[in-house]
CSV table of C-alpha atoms in Angstrom, one decimal:
chain,number,residue,atom,x,y,z
A,1,UNK,CA,25.7,51.7,-227.4
A,2,UNK,CA,28.6,51.6,-225.1
A,3,UNK,CA,27.7,48.1,-224.0
A,4,UNK,CA,27.5,46.9,-227.6
A,5,UNK,CA,30.9,48.3,-228.4
A,6,UNK,CA,32.3,46.5,-225.3
A,7,UNK,CA,30.8,43.2,-226.4
A,8,UNK,CA,32.4,43.5,-229.9
A,9,UNK,CA,35.7,44.4,-228.5
A,10,UNK,CA,35.5,41.6,-226.0
A,11,UNK,CA,35.1,39.1,-228.9
A,12,UNK,CA,38.1,40.5,-230.7
A,13,UNK,CA,40.3,40.5,-227.7
A,14,UNK,CA,39.3,37.0,-226.8
A,15,UNK,CA,40.3,35.8,-230.3
A,16,UNK,CA,43.6,37.5,-230.0
A,17,UNK,CA,44.3,36.0,-226.6
A,18,UNK,CA,43.5,32.5,-227.8
A,19,UNK,CA,45.8,32.8,-230.8
A,20,UNK,CA,48.7,34.1,-228.7
A,21,UNK,CA,48.3,31.2,-226.3
A,22,UNK,CA,48.6,28.6,-229.0
A,23,UNK,CA,51.6,30.2,-230.8
A,24,UNK,CA,53.8,31.5,-228.1
A,25,UNK,CA,52.5,29.9,-224.9
A,26,UNK,CA,52.3,33.3,-223.3
A,27,UNK,CA,49.4,35.8,-222.6
A,28,UNK,CA,49.9,39.4,-223.4
A,29,UNK,CA,46.7,41.3,-222.7
A,30,UNK,CA,46.1,44.7,-221.0
A,31,UNK,CA,46.3,48.4,-221.5
A,32,UNK,CA,50.1,48.1,-220.7
A,33,UNK,CA,50.9,44.6,-222.2
A,34,UNK,CA,53.3,42.5,-220.1
A,35,UNK,CA,55.8,40.4,-221.8
A,36,UNK,CA,57.1,37.2,-220.0
A,37,UNK,CA,60.8,36.6,-220.6
A,38,UNK,CA,61.4,32.8,-220.2
A,39,UNK,CA,65.1,33.1,-220.1
A,40,UNK,CA,66.2,30.5,-217.6
A,41,UNK,CA,68.9,32.7,-216.1
A,42,UNK,CA,66.9,35.9,-215.5
A,43,UNK,CA,63.4,34.6,-214.6
A,44,UNK,CA,61.6,37.9,-214.4
A,45,UNK,CA,58.6,39.6,-215.9
A,46,UNK,CA,59.4,42.5,-218.2
A,47,UNK,CA,56.7,45.1,-218.5
A,48,UNK,CA,56.2,46.9,-221.8
A,49,UNK,CA,54.7,50.3,-221.2
A,50,UNK,CA,54.1,50.9,-224.9
A,51,UNK,CA,50.6,50.5,-226.4
A,52,UNK,CA,50.2,47.3,-228.4
A,53,UNK,CA,47.8,48.6,-231.1
A,54,UNK,CA,45.2,51.1,-231.9
A,55,UNK,CA,42.6,48.7,-230.6
A,56,UNK,CA,44.1,48.9,-227.1
A,57,UNK,CA,43.9,52.7,-227.4
A,58,UNK,CA,40.2,52.4,-228.2
A,59,UNK,CA,39.7,50.2,-225.1
A,60,UNK,CA,41.4,52.9,-223.0
A,61,UNK,CA,39.0,55.5,-224.3
A,62,UNK,CA,36.0,53.3,-223.7
A,63,UNK,CA,37.1,52.6,-220.1
A,64,UNK,CA,37.2,56.3,-219.4
A,65,UNK,CA,33.6,56.9,-220.6
A,66,UNK,CA,31.2,57.9,-217.7
A,67,UNK,CA,28.7,55.3,-216.6
A,68,UNK,CA,25.0,55.9,-217.5
A,69,UNK,CA,23.7,54.6,-214.2
A,70,UNK,CA,24.5,52.3,-211.4
A,71,UNK,CA,22.4,49.5,-212.9
A,72,UNK,CA,24.2,49.6,-216.2
A,73,UNK,CA,27.5,49.8,-214.5
A,74,UNK,CA,26.8,46.7,-212.5
A,75,UNK,CA,25.7,44.9,-215.6
A,76,UNK,CA,28.9,45.9,-217.4
A,77,UNK,CA,31.0,44.9,-214.4
A,78,UNK,CA,29.9,41.3,-214.6
A,79,UNK,CA,30.5,41.0,-218.3
A,80,UNK,CA,33.6,39.1,-219.3
A,81,UNK,CA,35.6,39.6,-222.5
A,82,UNK,CA,33.5,36.9,-224.1
A,83,UNK,CA,30.3,38.6,-223.1
A,84,UNK,CA,29.4,36.1,-220.5
A,85,UNK,CA,28.3,36.9,-217.0
A,86,UNK,CA,30.6,36.1,-214.1
A,87,UNK,CA,30.0,32.7,-212.7
A,88,UNK,CA,28.5,31.3,-215.9
A,89,UNK,CA,31.9,30.3,-217.4
A,90,UNK,CA,34.5,31.1,-214.7
A,91,UNK,CA,37.3,29.2,-216.4
A,92,UNK,CA,37.1,31.3,-219.6
A,93,UNK,CA,36.3,34.7,-218.2
A,94,UNK,CA,39.2,37.1,-218.3
A,95,UNK,CA,39.3,40.6,-217.0
A,96,UNK,CA,41.9,43.3,-217.2
A,97,UNK,CA,42.8,45.3,-214.1
A,98,UNK,CA,45.5,46.9,-212.1
A,99,UNK,CA,47.9,45.2,-209.7
A,100,UNK,CA,46.7,47.2,-206.8
A,101,UNK,CA,43.6,49.0,-205.5
A,102,UNK,CA,44.3,52.5,-206.7
A,103,UNK,CA,45.4,51.4,-210.2
A,104,UNK,CA,48.7,53.1,-210.0
A,105,UNK,CA,50.7,50.0,-211.0
A,106,UNK,CA,50.7,49.0,-214.7
A,107,UNK,CA,48.7,45.9,-215.4
A,108,UNK,CA,51.1,43.0,-215.3
A,109,UNK,CA,48.8,40.2,-214.2
A,110,UNK,CA,46.0,38.3,-215.9
A,111,UNK,CA,42.8,37.9,-214.0
A,112,UNK,CA,41.1,34.6,-214.6
A,113,UNK,CA,37.6,33.8,-213.5
A,114,UNK,CA,37.9,31.5,-210.5
A,115,UNK,CA,41.2,29.6,-210.8
A,116,UNK,CA,42.7,28.6,-207.4
A,117,UNK,CA,45.7,30.6,-206.1
A,118,UNK,CA,49.2,29.3,-206.9
A,119,UNK,CA,48.0,27.0,-209.6
A,120,UNK,CA,50.5,25.8,-212.3
A,121,UNK,CA,49.1,26.6,-215.8
A,122,UNK,CA,49.6,24.3,-218.8
A,123,UNK,CA,52.0,26.9,-220.2
A,124,UNK,CA,54.3,26.5,-217.2
A,125,UNK,CA,53.3,29.9,-215.7
A,126,UNK,CA,53.2,30.4,-212.0
A,127,UNK,CA,49.9,32.0,-211.2
A,128,UNK,CA,49.8,33.7,-207.8
A,129,UNK,CA,47.2,35.4,-205.8
A,130,UNK,CA,46.5,39.1,-206.2
A,131,UNK,CA,46.5,41.9,-203.7
A,132,UNK,CA,44.2,41.6,-200.8
A,133,UNK,CA,43.7,37.8,-201.2
A,134,UNK,CA,41.1,38.2,-204.0
A,135,UNK,CA,40.6,35.6,-206.6
A,136,UNK,CA,42.7,37.4,-209.2
A,137,UNK,CA,46.0,35.6,-210.0
A,138,UNK,CA,49.5,36.7,-210.8
A,139,UNK,CA,51.4,35.3,-213.8
A,140,UNK,CA,54.7,33.7,-212.5
A,141,UNK,CA,58.0,33.9,-214.4
A,142,UNK,CA,60.2,31.3,-216.1
A,143,UNK,CA,59.9,27.5,-216.4
A,144,UNK,CA,59.6,25.5,-213.2
A,145,UNK,CA,62.1,22.5,-213.1
A,146,UNK,CA,61.5,19.9,-210.4
A,147,UNK,CA,64.5,19.1,-208.2
A,148,UNK,CA,66.6,22.1,-209.4
A,149,UNK,CA,68.6,23.9,-206.8
A,150,UNK,CA,68.7,27.7,-206.8
A,151,UNK,CA,71.7,28.0,-204.5
A,152,UNK,CA,74.6,30.1,-205.9
A,153,UNK,CA,77.7,28.1,-206.6
A,154,UNK,CA,80.6,27.8,-209.1
A,155,UNK,CA,79.6,26.3,-212.5
A,156,UNK,CA,81.8,25.5,-215.6
A,157,UNK,CA,81.2,27.5,-218.7
A,158,UNK,CA,82.0,25.8,-222.1
A,159,UNK,CA,80.7,28.6,-224.4
A,160,UNK,CA,84.3,29.6,-225.4
A,161,UNK,CA,85.4,26.0,-226.1
A,162,UNK,CA,87.5,23.7,-223.9
A,163,UNK,CA,90.7,25.8,-224.1
A,164,UNK,CA,88.8,28.9,-223.1
A,165,UNK,CA,86.6,27.4,-220.5
A,166,UNK,CA,86.2,29.0,-217.0
A,167,UNK,CA,83.9,28.9,-214.0
A,168,UNK,CA,81.3,31.4,-212.9
A,169,UNK,CA,79.3,32.0,-209.7
A,170,UNK,CA,75.6,31.6,-210.5
A,171,UNK,CA,72.5,29.5,-209.8
A,172,UNK,CA,71.8,27.3,-212.8
A,173,UNK,CA,70.5,23.8,-213.4
A,174,UNK,CA,72.5,23.3,-216.6
A,175,UNK,CA,75.8,22.1,-214.9
A,176,UNK,CA,77.1,20.7,-211.6
A,177,UNK,CA,78.0,23.3,-208.9
A,178,UNK,CA,81.2,23.5,-206.9
A,179,UNK,CA,82.1,25.1,-203.6
A,180,UNK,CA,85.0,27.2,-204.9
A,181,UNK,CA,86.4,28.3,-208.3
A,182,UNK,CA,89.6,26.3,-207.6
A,183,UNK,CA,87.6,23.1,-207.1
A,184,UNK,CA,85.6,23.8,-210.2
A,185,UNK,CA,88.7,24.4,-212.3
A,186,UNK,CA,90.5,21.3,-211.0
A,187,UNK,CA,87.4,19.1,-211.5
A,188,UNK,CA,85.9,20.4,-214.7
A,189,UNK,CA,89.1,21.6,-216.5
A,190,UNK,CA,91.7,19.2,-215.1
A,191,UNK,CA,93.2,18.5,-218.5
A,192,UNK,CA,93.0,22.1,-219.8
A,193,UNK,CA,96.5,22.6,-221.3
A,194,UNK,CA,95.9,26.3,-221.7
A,195,UNK,CA,95.3,26.8,-218.0
A,196,UNK,CA,92.8,29.5,-218.8
A,197,UNK,CA,90.4,28.5,-216.0
A,198,UNK,CA,93.1,28.7,-213.3
A,199,UNK,CA,94.4,32.0,-214.7
A,200,UNK,CA,91.0,33.6,-213.8
A,201,UNK,CA,91.7,33.1,-210.1
A,202,UNK,CA,92.0,36.1,-208.0
A,203,UNK,CA,95.5,35.0,-207.0
A,204,UNK,CA,96.6,32.7,-209.9
A,205,UNK,CA,100.0,30.9,-209.7
A,206,UNK,CA,102.9,33.2,-210.2
A,207,UNK,CA,104.5,30.9,-212.8
A,208,UNK,CA,102.9,27.6,-213.9
A,209,UNK,CA,100.1,25.8,-212.1
A,210,UNK,CA,102.6,23.2,-210.8
A,211,UNK,CA,102.8,24.4,-207.2
A,212,UNK,CA,101.7,22.3,-204.2
A,213,UNK,CA,98.2,23.6,-204.6
A,214,UNK,CA,97.9,22.2,-208.1
A,215,UNK,CA,99.0,18.6,-207.8
A,216,UNK,CA,97.4,15.2,-208.1
A,217,UNK,CA,97.8,12.2,-205.8
A,218,UNK,CA,99.7,10.2,-208.4
A,219,UNK,CA,102.9,10.6,-210.5
A,220,UNK,CA,103.3,10.3,-214.3
A,221,UNK,CA,106.4,10.3,-216.6
A,222,UNK,CA,107.3,13.6,-218.3
A,223,UNK,CA,107.1,12.6,-222.0
A,224,UNK,CA,107.5,16.2,-223.1
A,225,UNK,CA,111.2,16.3,-222.0
A,226,UNK,CA,114.0,14.3,-223.5
A,227,UNK,CA,114.3,10.9,-221.8
A,228,UNK,CA,117.8,11.5,-220.5
A,229,UNK,CA,116.8,14.7,-218.8
A,230,UNK,CA,113.2,13.9,-217.8
A,231,UNK,CA,111.7,12.9,-214.5
A,232,UNK,CA,108.2,12.2,-213.0
A,233,UNK,CA,105.6,14.8,-212.3
A,234,UNK,CA,102.3,15.2,-210.3
A,235,UNK,CA,101.5,18.7,-211.4
A,236,UNK,CA,98.3,20.1,-212.9
A,237,UNK,CA,97.0,20.6,-215.5
A,238,UNK,CA,97.8,17.2,-216.9
A,239,UNK,CA,99.5,17.3,-220.3
A,240,UNK,CA,97.1,14.8,-221.7
A,241,UNK,CA,93.3,14.6,-221.9
A,242,UNK,CA,92.6,11.2,-220.4
A,243,UNK,CA,94.0,10.1,-217.1
A,244,UNK,CA,94.6,6.6,-218.6
A,245,UNK,CA,96.6,7.9,-221.5
A,246,UNK,CA,99.9,7.5,-219.5
A,247,UNK,CA,101.0,5.1,-216.8
A,248,UNK,CA,100.7,6.5,-213.3
A,249,UNK,CA,102.3,5.5,-210.0
A,250,UNK,CA,101.4,6.1,-206.4
A,251,UNK,CA,104.9,7.5,-205.5
A,252,UNK,CA,107.7,9.4,-207.3
A,253,UNK,CA,110.2,6.7,-206.6
A,254,UNK,CA,108.0,4.0,-208.1
A,255,UNK,CA,107.5,6.2,-211.2
A,256,UNK,CA,111.3,6.6,-211.6
A,257,UNK,CA,111.9,2.9,-211.2
A,258,UNK,CA,109.1,2.0,-213.6
A,259,UNK,CA,109.5,4.6,-216.3
A,260,UNK,CA,113.2,5.6,-216.0
A,261,UNK,CA,114.9,2.4,-214.7
A,262,UNK,CA,117.7,2.5,-217.3
A,263,UNK,CA,118.3,6.2,-217.2
A,264,UNK,CA,122.1,6.6,-217.1
A,265,UNK,CA,122.0,10.3,-216.1
A,266,UNK,CA,119.9,9.5,-213.0
A,267,UNK,CA,117.9,12.8,-213.4
A,268,UNK,CA,114.7,11.2,-212.2
A,269,UNK,CA,116.1,9.9,-209.0
A,270,UNK,CA,118.0,13.2,-208.3
A,271,UNK,CA,114.6,15.0,-208.2
A,272,UNK,CA,113.4,12.9,-205.2
A,273,UNK,CA,113.0,14.8,-201.9
A,274,UNK,CA,115.6,12.5,-200.4
A,275,UNK,CA,117.8,11.2,-203.2
A,276,UNK,CA,120.2,8.3,-202.6
A,277,UNK,CA,123.3,9.5,-200.7
A,278,UNK,CA,125.5,8.0,-203.5
A,279,UNK,CA,123.3,9.1,-206.3
A,280,UNK,CA,124.9,9.0,-209.7
A,281,UNK,CA,123.4,12.5,-210.3
A,282,UNK,CA,125.5,14.3,-207.6
A,283,UNK,CA,126.3,18.0,-208.0
A,284,UNK,CA,127.6,18.5,-211.5
A,285,UNK,CA,126.8,14.9,-212.4
A,286,UNK,CA,130.4,13.7,-211.8
A,287,UNK,CA,132.0,10.4,-210.8
A,288,UNK,CA,135.2,9.4,-208.9
A,289,UNK,CA,137.1,8.3,-212.0
A,290,UNK,CA,138.8,10.5,-214.6
A,291,UNK,CA,139.1,9.8,-218.3
A,292,UNK,CA,140.6,11.7,-221.3
A,293,UNK,CA,138.4,14.0,-223.2
A,294,UNK,CA,138.6,12.7,-226.7
A,295,UNK,CA,135.9,15.1,-227.9
A,296,UNK,CA,138.3,18.0,-227.7
A,297,UNK,CA,141.4,18.4,-229.8
A,298,UNK,CA,144.5,16.9,-228.1
A,299,UNK,CA,146.5,20.1,-227.5
A,300,UNK,CA,143.5,21.7,-225.8
A,301,UNK,CA,142.0,18.7,-224.0
A,302,UNK,CA,142.2,17.5,-220.5
A,303,UNK,CA,140.8,14.9,-218.2
A,304,UNK,CA,137.2,14.9,-216.9
A,305,UNK,CA,135.0,12.9,-214.6
A,306,UNK,CA,131.5,13.8,-216.0
A,307,UNK,CA,129.0,11.0,-216.0
A,308,UNK,CA,128.3,8.8,-217.8
A,309,UNK,CA,131.7,7.5,-218.8
A,310,UNK,CA,131.9,7.0,-222.6
A,311,UNK,CA,132.3,3.4,-223.7
A,312,UNK,CA,135.9,2.2,-224.1
A,313,UNK,CA,137.6,5.1,-222.4
A,314,UNK,CA,140.6,4.4,-220.1
A,315,UNK,CA,139.9,5.6,-216.5
A,316,UNK,CA,142.3,6.8,-213.8
A,317,UNK,CA,141.9,7.2,-210.0
A,318,UNK,CA,143.0,10.8,-210.1
A,319,UNK,CA,143.1,13.7,-212.6
A,320,UNK,CA,146.9,13.9,-212.2
A,321,UNK,CA,147.3,10.2,-213.1
A,322,UNK,CA,145.0,10.8,-216.1
A,323,UNK,CA,147.0,13.8,-217.3
A,324,UNK,CA,150.3,11.9,-216.9
A,325,UNK,CA,149.0,8.8,-218.6
A,326,UNK,CA,146.9,10.3,-221.5
A,327,UNK,CA,148.6,13.7,-222.0
A,328,UNK,CA,152.2,13.1,-221.0
A,329,UNK,CA,153.6,14.7,-224.1
A,330,UNK,CA,151.1,17.6,-224.3
A,331,UNK,CA,153.3,20.7,-225.0
A,332,UNK,CA,150.5,23.1,-224.1
A,333,UNK,CA,150.1,21.7,-220.6
A,334,UNK,CA,146.4,22.3,-220.7
A,335,UNK,CA,145.6,19.1,-218.8
A,336,UNK,CA,147.9,19.8,-215.9
A,337,UNK,CA,146.7,23.4,-215.7
A,338,UNK,CA,143.2,22.1,-215.0
A,339,UNK,CA,144.3,20.5,-211.7
A,340,UNK,CA,142.8,21.8,-208.5
A,341,UNK,CA,146.4,22.6,-207.4
A,342,UNK,CA,148.3,23.0,-210.6
A,343,UNK,CA,152.1,23.3,-210.5
A,344,UNK,CA,153.4,26.6,-209.2
A,345,UNK,CA,154.9,27.4,-212.6
A,346,UNK,CA,153.2,26.6,-215.8
A,347,UNK,CA,154.2,23.3,-217.5
A,348,UNK,CA,155.5,25.5,-220.4
A,349,UNK,CA,157.8,27.7,-218.3
A,350,UNK,CA,161.6,27.6,-218.0
A,351,UNK,CA,161.8,25.7,-214.7
A,352,UNK,CA,163.3,22.2,-214.9
A,353,UNK,CA,161.8,18.9,-214.0
A,354,UNK,CA,162.9,16.8,-211.1
A,355,UNK,CA,163.8,13.9,-213.5
A,356,UNK,CA,166.1,13.6,-216.5
A,357,UNK,CA,165.6,12.1,-219.9
A,358,UNK,CA,167.8,11.6,-223.0
A,359,UNK,CA,167.8,14.3,-225.7
A,360,UNK,CA,166.9,12.4,-228.8
A,361,UNK,CA,166.6,15.5,-230.9
A,362,UNK,CA,170.4,16.0,-230.8
A,363,UNK,CA,173.0,13.8,-232.6
A,364,UNK,CA,174.0,10.9,-230.3
A,365,UNK,CA,177.7,11.7,-230.0
A,366,UNK,CA,176.8,15.3,-229.0
A,367,UNK,CA,173.7,14.6,-226.9
A,368,UNK,CA,173.2,14.6,-223.2
A,369,UNK,CA,170.4,14.3,-220.6
A,370,UNK,CA,168.1,17.1,-219.9
A,371,UNK,CA,165.2,18.0,-217.6
A,372,UNK,CA,163.5,20.8,-219.5
A,373,UNK,CA,159.7,21.1,-219.7
A,374,UNK,CA,157.6,19.7,-221.2
A,375,UNK,CA,158.9,16.2,-221.4
A,376,UNK,CA,158.2,14.5,-224.7
A,377,UNK,CA,155.9,11.5,-224.6
A,378,UNK,CA,157.6,8.0,-224.4
A,379,UNK,CA,161.0,9.1,-223.1
A,380,UNK,CA,162.7,7.0,-220.3
A,381,UNK,CA,163.2,9.0,-217.1
A,382,UNK,CA,166.1,8.8,-214.5
A,383,UNK,CA,166.3,10.2,-211.1
A,384,UNK,CA,169.7,11.9,-211.7
A,385,UNK,CA,171.7,13.1,-214.7
A,386,UNK,CA,174.5,10.7,-214.0
A,387,UNK,CA,172.1,7.8,-214.0
A,388,UNK,CA,170.7,9.0,-217.3
A,389,UNK,CA,174.1,9.4,-218.9
A,390,UNK,CA,175.1,5.9,-217.7
A,391,UNK,CA,171.9,4.4,-218.9
A,392,UNK,CA,171.2,6.2,-222.1
A,393,UNK,CA,174.7,7.2,-223.2
A,394,UNK,CA,176.9,4.4,-221.8
A,395,UNK,CA,178.7,3.8,-225.1
A,396,UNK,CA,179.1,7.4,-226.0
A,397,UNK,CA,182.8,7.6,-227.1
A,398,UNK,CA,182.8,11.3,-226.9
A,399,UNK,CA,181.7,11.3,-223.3
A,400,UNK,CA,179.7,14.5,-224.0
A,401,UNK,CA,176.9,13.5,-221.6
A,402,UNK,CA,179.2,13.1,-218.7
A,403,UNK,CA,180.9,16.4,-219.4
A,404,UNK,CA,177.5,18.1,-218.7
A,405,UNK,CA,177.5,17.0,-215.1
A,406,UNK,CA,177.9,19.7,-212.5
A,407,UNK,CA,181.1,17.9,-211.3
A,408,UNK,CA,182.4,15.9,-214.2
A,409,UNK,CA,185.2,13.4,-213.7
A,410,UNK,CA,188.6,15.2,-213.1
A,411,UNK,CA,190.4,12.9,-215.6
A,412,UNK,CA,189.1,10.3,-217.9
A,413,UNK,CA,185.6,9.0,-217.7
A,414,UNK,CA,187.2,5.5,-217.2
A,415,UNK,CA,188.2,6.3,-213.6
A,416,UNK,CA,186.5,4.6,-210.7
A,417,UNK,CA,183.9,7.3,-210.6
A,418,UNK,CA,182.9,6.5,-214.2
A,419,UNK,CA,181.9,2.9,-214.2
A,420,UNK,CA,178.8,1.1,-215.3
A,421,UNK,CA,176.6,-1.0,-213.2
A,422,UNK,CA,177.1,-4.0,-215.4
A,423,UNK,CA,180.1,-6.0,-216.9
A,424,UNK,CA,181.0,-6.8,-220.5
A,425,UNK,CA,183.8,-8.9,-222.1
A,426,UNK,CA,187.0,-7.1,-223.2
A,427,UNK,CA,187.1,-8.0,-226.9
A,428,UNK,CA,189.9,-5.5,-227.5
A,429,UNK,CA,192.4,-7.8,-225.7
A,430,UNK,CA,193.6,-11.2,-226.9
A,431,UNK,CA,191.3,-13.9,-225.6
A,432,UNK,CA,193.8,-15.9,-223.6
A,433,UNK,CA,194.7,-12.8,-221.5
A,434,UNK,CA,191.4,-10.9,-221.7
A,435,UNK,CA,188.9,-10.4,-218.9
A,436,UNK,CA,185.6,-8.5,-218.2
A,437,UNK,CA,185.3,-4.7,-217.7
A,438,UNK,CA,182.7,-2.2,-216.4
A,439,UNK,CA,184.6,0.9,-217.3
A,440,UNK,CA,183.2,3.9,-219.2
A,441,UNK,CA,182.8,5.0,-221.9
A,442,UNK,CA,181.7,1.8,-223.4
A,443,UNK,CA,183.6,0.6,-226.4
A,444,UNK,CA,180.4,-0.4,-228.2
A,445,UNK,CA,177.0,1.0,-228.9
A,446,UNK,CA,174.0,0.1,-226.6
A,447,UNK,CA,173.1,-3.5,-227.4
A,448,UNK,CA,176.4,-4.2,-229.2
A,449,UNK,CA,177.7,-6.7,-226.6
A,450,UNK,CA,176.3,-9.0,-224.0
A,451,UNK,CA,176.3,-7.5,-220.5
A,452,UNK,CA,176.3,-9.2,-217.1
A,453,UNK,CA,175.3,-8.1,-213.6
A,454,UNK,CA,178.6,-9.3,-212.0
A,455,UNK,CA,182.2,-9.7,-213.0
A,456,UNK,CA,182.2,-13.5,-212.1
A,457,UNK,CA,179.1,-14.1,-214.2
A,458,UNK,CA,180.8,-12.3,-217.2
A,459,UNK,CA,184.0,-14.4,-216.8
A,460,UNK,CA,182.1,-17.7,-216.6
A,461,UNK,CA,179.9,-16.9,-219.6
A,462,UNK,CA,182.4,-15.2,-221.8
A,463,UNK,CA,185.7,-16.9,-220.7
A,464,UNK,CA,184.6,-20.3,-219.4
A,465,UNK,CA,187.2,-22.2,-221.4
A,466,UNK,CA,190.1,-19.9,-220.8
A,467,UNK,CA,193.1,-22.1,-219.7
A,468,UNK,CA,195.0,-19.2,-218.3
A,469,UNK,CA,192.0,-18.3,-216.1
A,470,UNK,CA,193.1,-14.7,-216.7
A,471,UNK,CA,189.5,-13.4,-216.4
A,472,UNK,CA,188.7,-15.1,-213.1
A,473,UNK,CA,192.1,-14.4,-211.6
A,474,UNK,CA,191.8,-10.7,-212.4
A,475,UNK,CA,188.7,-10.4,-210.2
A,476,UNK,CA,189.0,-8.4,-207.0
A,477,UNK,CA,188.5,-11.6,-205.0
A,478,UNK,CA,189.9,-14.4,-207.3
A,479,UNK,CA,189.0,-18.0,-206.6
A,480,UNK,CA,191.4,-20.5,-205.1
A,481,UNK,CA,194.2,-21.8,-207.2
A,482,UNK,CA,195.1,-18.5,-208.8
A,483,UNK,CA,198.8,-17.4,-208.2
A,484,UNK,CA,199.3,-14.6,-205.8
A,485,UNK,CA,201.4,-12.8,-208.2
A,486,UNK,CA,202.7,-13.7,-211.6
A,487,UNK,CA,206.4,-14.8,-211.9
A,488,UNK,CA,209.1,-12.5,-213.3
A,489,UNK,CA,210.0,-13.0,-216.9
A,490,UNK,CA,213.7,-12.2,-216.6
A,491,UNK,CA,216.2,-14.1,-214.2
A,492,UNK,CA,217.3,-12.7,-210.9
A,493,UNK,CA,220.5,-10.6,-210.7
A,494,UNK,CA,223.9,-12.3,-210.5
A,495,UNK,CA,225.4,-12.7,-207.1
A,496,UNK,CA,228.2,-10.3,-206.0
A,497,UNK,CA,231.8,-11.5,-206.4
A,498,UNK,CA,233.2,-9.7,-203.3
A,499,UNK,CA,231.9,-10.7,-199.9
A,500,UNK,CA,229.9,-8.5,-197.8
A,501,UNK,CA,231.5,-6.2,-195.1
A,502,UNK,CA,232.5,-8.0,-191.9
A,503,UNK,CA,230.3,-7.6,-189.0
A,504,UNK,CA,231.0,-4.9,-186.4
A,505,UNK,CA,232.6,-5.9,-183.2
A,506,UNK,CA,230.4,-3.7,-181.0
A,507,UNK,CA,226.6,-4.1,-180.8
A,508,UNK,CA,224.4,-1.6,-182.5
A,509,UNK,CA,222.8,1.1,-180.6
């Protein structure tokens, strides 16, 4: 009866094994069914210690029944699940047993009739020999890939998308392996703008991955920065996906010359390790010429030398020249105050200038020359106050300017100390007896008469036809032909009627 039940159960189990092989390409037979996990990463056999069905429980009970006799037991021992004797159909016969001799290890191997050891089944299972070198075979784990290395290395992981990609240390055949995580990130995620892969390093860059360890062997223009402020870079990650999306150059200098040749600011060249000694991008980006700052309101503006020089601006060799030329009448004195060595007193203080100029804000007959600060723009200047009075107020009838001198003339301003440096015709005297004068004050307003540099030139031009030659003969050194002195108009006195006293008889002492 026991043998009959075993035969029936063998047919049922054989049918179940055949169906499981076709559907899932795995075998799962035994009192403690083994489940093959074909995950390519884990490659291990997972043992399920739970009973698969009530039918397996029945098999367990049948196995524990006592044998009737040795002959029957031998008969049962050679019977396969399909009811065939061992050796009749060795390729189909399957028996269930333990992994070791004492049966203490759960059954995790499938015994096949007479398959050779280490054979590769059609299902991709690695069948190994059992304990003690018997013909029973172990079921291997995972799928066997020819030429696949199992050496641990760093592999890129794309499961989080390109921006979240990183590298892991594992043995897999699904991606290329790299010797270090840095090499993996630089090779597999070179264009990763997020820099996530590099951020997973044990010692990631303190700031951005643009240090010497994260550079490429070529230079590219920095299109993310304004052109006037940009330069060339060789840092990683690249700010573009394809290496051919931007021009690249073997050196930084070639990149600056090719991509920023017309850059007036010179920022690109200034970033070279050894920039030109006369680089236009020196400290502060300044030049040697100064120009007025028209971008600031005139009372608050000064002169600057910042590059580039705006188009059409006048330039000066020094800041002082620029202030005097462009901001000469600046009352606030801001320009002069910006000098490296400004005047000891502010241009708006009470101290006087070392030059004099006419006071056009006061009525002409009451005006004089002053040297107060600041000097209005466009005024003529003179080295002394006397020179200013003689030049700007020569015809001032009131003589007010001369009276402001520290030592004014003691008498009239027509004395020898108050003379002009030019000559003019004396129109106030009749023409036959007139000459040329240089006395002050002038009897005319500036520009009212012709003036001459010398007395002779004035006489020749203004009195050339004068018969009396009064003008020429009145010169300090008259020409030849002029009388030494003019004759008397009245006759000489009458002679005396009485003779003179007789001479003395004795000689004088």
